[in-house]
Amino acid sequence: MSVAVDLFIPGRSWLHQTDPRVKLLFVTVLLILLILFKNLWIMAVILLALHLLHWSAQTPFKKIWFIWKTLLPVGILMMLLRTIFYPAGEVLFSFGIFRLTTGGLTEGMVLALRIFSMALTVFAWLYTTTQSDLVQSLVRLGIPHAWGMVLALALRYIPTFQWTYTLISEAQQARGLDIQGRKGFQRVWLMMPIFIAMIISAFRASNQLAMALEARGYSSQRSKRTTLHPLSFRPADYLITAILLLIFGTLLFLYFWSGFGSHPILLLS
Amino acid sequence: MGPTGGGKTTLCLALNGIIPHSMGGTIGGRVLINGRDTRHHSVPELAQTVGLIFQKAETQLFNMTVEEEVAFGLETLGLPSAVIHDRIDWALSLVGMAKYRQRSPFGLSGGQKQRVAIAAILAMKPPVLVLDEPTANLDPIGKREVFAAVNHLRQHDGMTIIMVSHESEQIAEFGDRVAILSDGKIAYLGSPQDIFCPPQTIQSIGLNVPQVSLLADCLNRKREQQLRLIRLNEAFEALKGIQLVVPLEKKPPESESDQPSSPQFVIEDLTYHYTGQQHALDQVSLTIQPGAFLGVIGQNGSGKTTLVKHLNGLLRPVTGRVLFDQVDITSRSVAQLAKRIGYVFQDPDHMIFSETVFAEVAAGLRNLGYDEAIVADQVKKTLAEFELHPYAEHQPTQLSFGLRRKVSVAAVVAMDTDVVILDEPTSGLDQRSTDELLKILQRLNRKGRTILMITHDMNIVARFIPEAVVMHQGKILAHQSTRDLFQNDALLDMAQLNRPQITQLARQLNSPWPALTPAELCQQLLDPEEA
């Protein structure tokens, strides 16, 4: 009764139909911008825009919630660490050696927003791009097909391994392995049987996968492949690319020319 | 056909060149496929001549949509996109999966997944299709679907089909020739009739034969006849008109005297659903007496595994409750319950992690904190019971699937729990290993252990298991004796379950007391004096 989560969500939205190379460009440039910008307001706007993007791509609510739920602990932790260890600006509150400062708080929030935005960006790509398109877009960029396959298969097997992990840990607990309530190294040590069984399973699965690939005539040496849906730029793709380049170009220009977005609070410094 | 470790899979891999090209080892002799020597052609080349389908559907599907799955091989062949489109339509409609073109393979049932795997190979139009136990992990519906699809290919598209299977009744129905592989050699080769009649030859190497062949053999011995039956309709034609004699003392037993003992498990109004899904269990109530031997049957997705996982705390009820010896199990952890309730998982590879078979079987006992002397003693006893003692110092991961399965069951039985739960412990086992396992379970049951076993194999239910719970769409349809179950047409229809062949024949022959085994029906077909 597999309840595996697939990354790709079948659909016919404009983002699904956009050429995967355009999406790859979008992801790359946006990730660069997200790393460069340090401004709280810009981060908030990007995060909001990404939600709108997902909404327009008809991403189901629970898939968005999945991202939030998974990253929330990380986001909060990063925010707290940043806030505590990089004090700057006015002190709002102090307790012993810890000081809550306006600067620290802002930077912590920027960091958290950045994490969420990056995840939403990457998932906007993965949720709307089929495996073969994903591989194709990489191949067209000059990456060998086998490498693209490796990436695609890795993504494809994440949910499978999650499910295997659940089953294996259940199987070990049912044999009296008591990991509940244990902490730290003791827990890790007790979980060794689970990890070992995981590795053995993975090897077995990869062996069978290799044979299945061969049975379909796949060979890493052969490069002459066609595709069911060959990539081709539609007029819309040129338009989207042009708009993307224009927006990103402007932002980058502003960033380097006037320091736009490099201050935590002020838009122009 | 052949016993586990007989060389069936090895032969399949040799047919499309994976042996010798992709696997280590040495090869002698040669394999010619349409005149081409596999040693001199690469696997990708041979893939267009010989399509190979494996046992586990999950491991041979690796794309995100059914369409991409089928397209993959064609893309490898370098076909133009328009041709690929046509081939996808063609292949999917041949296996009856055209409607699912845009779906994700993971959401499909076992039978559907296996049919997509077949379509993915078919699309490459190989003239030969080799299937390595394609139905071993499927439920009855899935088996029916796959056999129907494969038979269609042979009859309408003239494909050559080579199928490894333990399903002797299906082989008798569809096969032209049967090869028996044992110890890496072809032990027998002939028509299904030659192979299955008389049945002793291949039974002696641990394989099963159609139940009607066993019946014919029984009748032949008593009457000096020469019946050679392998199919249900043949048996009906040969035997119709015979007045069945039901021995008086074998009339249906009166309902067993109610045991005064208190129930071991009480399940009350149990409802459960996986995150974001329909009810996997819907207000299920069930009482299990100590010392019961209970089969849990139903199609995939009917809630069998979900139900039994509640008995040892792996799943916690959303509503309702589960009492074990009058105590609500919510208060106890899985590991605590493990002392009294053993659970054998469906895939032995999810359980095995130790360096030796001995250590594997000892692991549970050690987890429970038993003294090392007791552990050693208990492990030795269990290994002997499972006839695993020659392998005590072997690495379990290196053993054959059948032996790994045995190790995983032994590892749980060694813990000497009051209850043993098994999730499809016989899938992928040959007849002999299956019978051995069931006999061990019967022995445990006679010692007073409660046995709960999920299974898709109705022959096993009929032969070994006295009572069964029938599940369908998250509900329990019935909990009754096996004999009553196989008389209940409406129930079997609703749960889409098959009768064992012999029970079906008994009903066609209007037996007032349907037999569960060939021996029983044989008795009924003989005059009292003959018997």
Coordinates of C-alpha atoms in Angstrom, one line a residue, chain A residues 1-12 62 69 126 129-134 136 145 149 152-153 155-157 159-160 163-180 190 192-198 200-201 204-220 222-230, chain B residues 13 16 18 22-23 43-45 47-48 50 52 54 56 58-65 67-81 84-85 88 101-102 104 106 113 117 120-121 124 274 276-277 280 301 303 305-306 309 312 314-315 333-335 338 341-343 345 349-353 360-361 363-364 367-368 397 404 411-412 415:
Chain A
M1 CA 0.0 0.0 0.0
S2 CA 2.5 2.5 -1.2
V3 CA 1.7 6.1 -0.3
A4 CA 4.7 7.4 -2.0
V5 CA 4.8 11.1 -2.9
D6 CA 5.6 11.7 -6.6
L7 CA 7.5 14.9 -7.4
F8 CA 5.9 15.5 -10.7
I9 CA 2.3 16.6 -10.6
P10 CA 0.5 15.8 -13.9
G11 CA -1.3 18.9 -15.3
R12 CA -1.8 21.2 -18.2
K62 CA -1.2 20.0 0.2
K69 CA 5.8 21.5 6.9
L126 CA 10.1 19.7 -10.2
T129 CA 8.5 19.0 -15.3
T130 CA 8.3 15.4 -16.3
Q131 CA 11.3 13.2 -15.7
S132 CA 12.1 12.9 -19.4
D133 CA 11.8 16.7 -20.0
L134 CA 14.1 17.2 -17.0
Q136 CA 16.3 16.3 -21.9
H145 CA 22.3 11.5 -21.0
M149 CA 19.2 9.7 -16.0
A152 CA 16.2 11.7 -12.6
L153 CA 16.4 8.3 -11.1
L155 CA 14.7 12.0 -7.7
R156 CA 12.4 9.2 -8.6
Y157 CA 13.7 6.9 -5.9
P159 CA 9.9 8.5 -2.2
T160 CA 10.5 4.8 -2.7
W163 CA 8.7 4.1 2.1
T164 CA 11.3 1.3 2.4
Y165 CA 12.7 3.1 5.4
T166 CA 9.3 3.1 7.1
L167 CA 8.8 -0.6 6.4
I168 CA 12.2 -1.6 7.5
S169 CA 12.0 0.3 10.8
E170 CA 8.6 -1.2 11.4
A171 CA 10.0 -4.7 10.7
Q172 CA 12.8 -4.1 13.2
Q173 CA 10.5 -2.7 15.9
A174 CA 8.2 -5.7 15.5
R175 CA 11.2 -7.8 16.4
G176 CA 11.6 -5.9 19.7
L177 CA 14.1 -3.2 18.6
D178 CA 13.2 -0.4 21.0
I179 CA 14.2 3.0 19.5
Q180 CA 11.4 5.1 21.0
L190 CA 20.3 1.1 17.7
M192 CA 22.1 0.4 12.6
P193 CA 20.0 -2.7 11.7
I194 CA 17.7 -0.4 9.9
F195 CA 20.5 1.3 7.9
I196 CA 22.1 -2.0 7.0
A197 CA 18.8 -3.4 5.7
M198 CA 18.3 -0.2 3.8
I200 CA 21.1 -4.1 1.2
S201 CA 17.7 -3.3 -0.2
R204 CA 19.2 -5.2 -4.6
A205 CA 16.8 -2.6 -6.1
S206 CA 19.6 -0.9 -8.1
N207 CA 20.6 -4.3 -9.5
Q208 CA 17.1 -5.0 -10.7
L209 CA 16.7 -1.5 -12.0
A210 CA 19.9 -2.0 -14.1
M211 CA 18.5 -5.1 -15.6
A212 CA 15.1 -3.4 -16.3
L213 CA 17.0 -0.6 -18.1
E214 CA 18.9 -3.1 -20.2
A215 CA 15.8 -5.0 -21.0
R216 CA 14.5 -1.8 -22.6
G217 CA 17.6 -1.5 -24.7
Y218 CA 19.2 1.2 -22.6
S219 CA 22.9 1.5 -22.7
S220 CA 24.9 4.4 -21.3
R222 CA 24.5 4.9 -26.9
S223 CA 23.7 8.5 -27.4
K224 CA 21.3 8.3 -30.4
R225 CA 18.0 8.8 -28.6
T226 CA 14.8 10.3 -29.7
T227 CA 12.1 11.5 -27.5
L228 CA 8.3 11.2 -27.3
H229 CA 7.9 14.9 -26.8
P230 CA 10.9 16.6 -28.4
Chain B
L13 CA 18.6 -13.7 -18.2
N16 CA 18.2 -11.7 -23.7
I18 CA 22.1 -10.0 -19.8
S22 CA 26.2 -7.8 -17.9
M23 CA 26.8 -10.4 -15.3
V43 CA 21.8 -6.6 -24.8
P44 CA 20.3 -3.4 -26.3
E45 CA 20.3 -5.1 -29.7
A47 CA 16.1 -6.3 -26.5
Q48 CA 14.4 -5.8 -29.8
V50 CA 13.5 -10.7 -26.7
L52 CA 12.1 -9.5 -20.6
F54 CA 10.6 -9.3 -14.2
K56 CA 8.6 -7.2 -9.2
E58 CA 8.0 -1.8 -8.8
T59 CA 11.6 -2.3 -9.7
Q60 CA 11.1 -2.2 -13.5
L61 CA 9.0 1.0 -13.6
F62 CA 11.2 4.1 -13.3
N63 CA 9.3 6.9 -15.0
M64 CA 6.8 9.4 -13.8
T65 CA 3.9 8.6 -16.1
E67 CA 3.2 7.1 -21.2
E68 CA 6.9 7.9 -20.5
E69 CA 7.3 4.4 -19.2
V70 CA 6.2 2.9 -22.5
A71 CA 8.1 5.5 -24.5
F72 CA 11.4 4.9 -22.8
G73 CA 12.4 1.8 -24.8
L74 CA 11.2 3.4 -28.1
E75 CA 13.3 6.5 -27.4
T76 CA 16.3 4.3 -26.9
L77 CA 15.6 2.7 -30.3
G78 CA 15.8 6.2 -31.8
L79 CA 12.3 6.1 -33.3
P80 CA 10.6 9.3 -34.4
S81 CA 8.1 10.8 -32.0
I84 CA 6.4 6.4 -30.6
H85 CA 3.0 7.9 -30.1
I88 CA 2.2 3.6 -27.1
R101 CA -1.7 6.8 -20.2
Q102 CA -1.2 10.0 -18.3
S104 CA 1.7 7.9 -12.5
F106 CA 3.0 4.3 -8.6
K113 CA 1.8 -2.0 -12.9
A117 CA 5.7 -3.2 -17.6
A120 CA 6.7 -1.0 -22.1
I121 CA 8.4 -4.1 -23.5
M124 CA 9.5 -2.4 -28.8
Y274 CA -3.6 6.9 5.7
G276 CA -4.9 12.2 2.6
Q277 CA -6.6 8.9 1.6
A280 CA -8.2 2.0 4.7
G301 CA -6.0 -2.5 -1.0
G303 CA -7.2 -3.4 4.2
T305 CA -2.2 -5.4 6.1
T306 CA -3.6 -2.3 7.7
K309 CA -0.6 -3.9 11.7
N312 CA 1.0 -5.3 17.2
L314 CA 2.5 -0.6 14.2
L315 CA -0.5 1.4 13.4
S333 CA 5.0 0.3 22.3
V334 CA 5.6 -2.0 19.3
A335 CA 8.8 -3.2 20.9
A338 CA 7.0 -7.8 20.3
I341 CA 3.3 -10.9 19.1
G342 CA 5.5 -11.8 16.3
Y343 CA 5.2 -10.2 12.8
F345 CA 6.8 -8.8 6.9
D349 CA 14.7 -8.2 2.6
H350 CA 13.1 -5.6 4.8
M351 CA 14.0 -7.7 7.8
I352 CA 17.4 -9.2 7.1
F353 CA 20.5 -7.3 8.2
E360 CA 19.7 -13.0 12.2
V361 CA 17.5 -15.5 14.0
A363 CA 18.5 -10.7 16.8
G364 CA 14.9 -10.6 18.0
N367 CA 16.5 -7.3 21.4
L368 CA 14.2 -8.7 24.1
T397 CA 21.8 -11.8 2.0
R404 CA 15.8 -15.7 2.8
A411 CA 13.7 -15.1 13.0
V412 CA 10.2 -14.3 14.2
M415 CA 11.0 -15.4 19.6

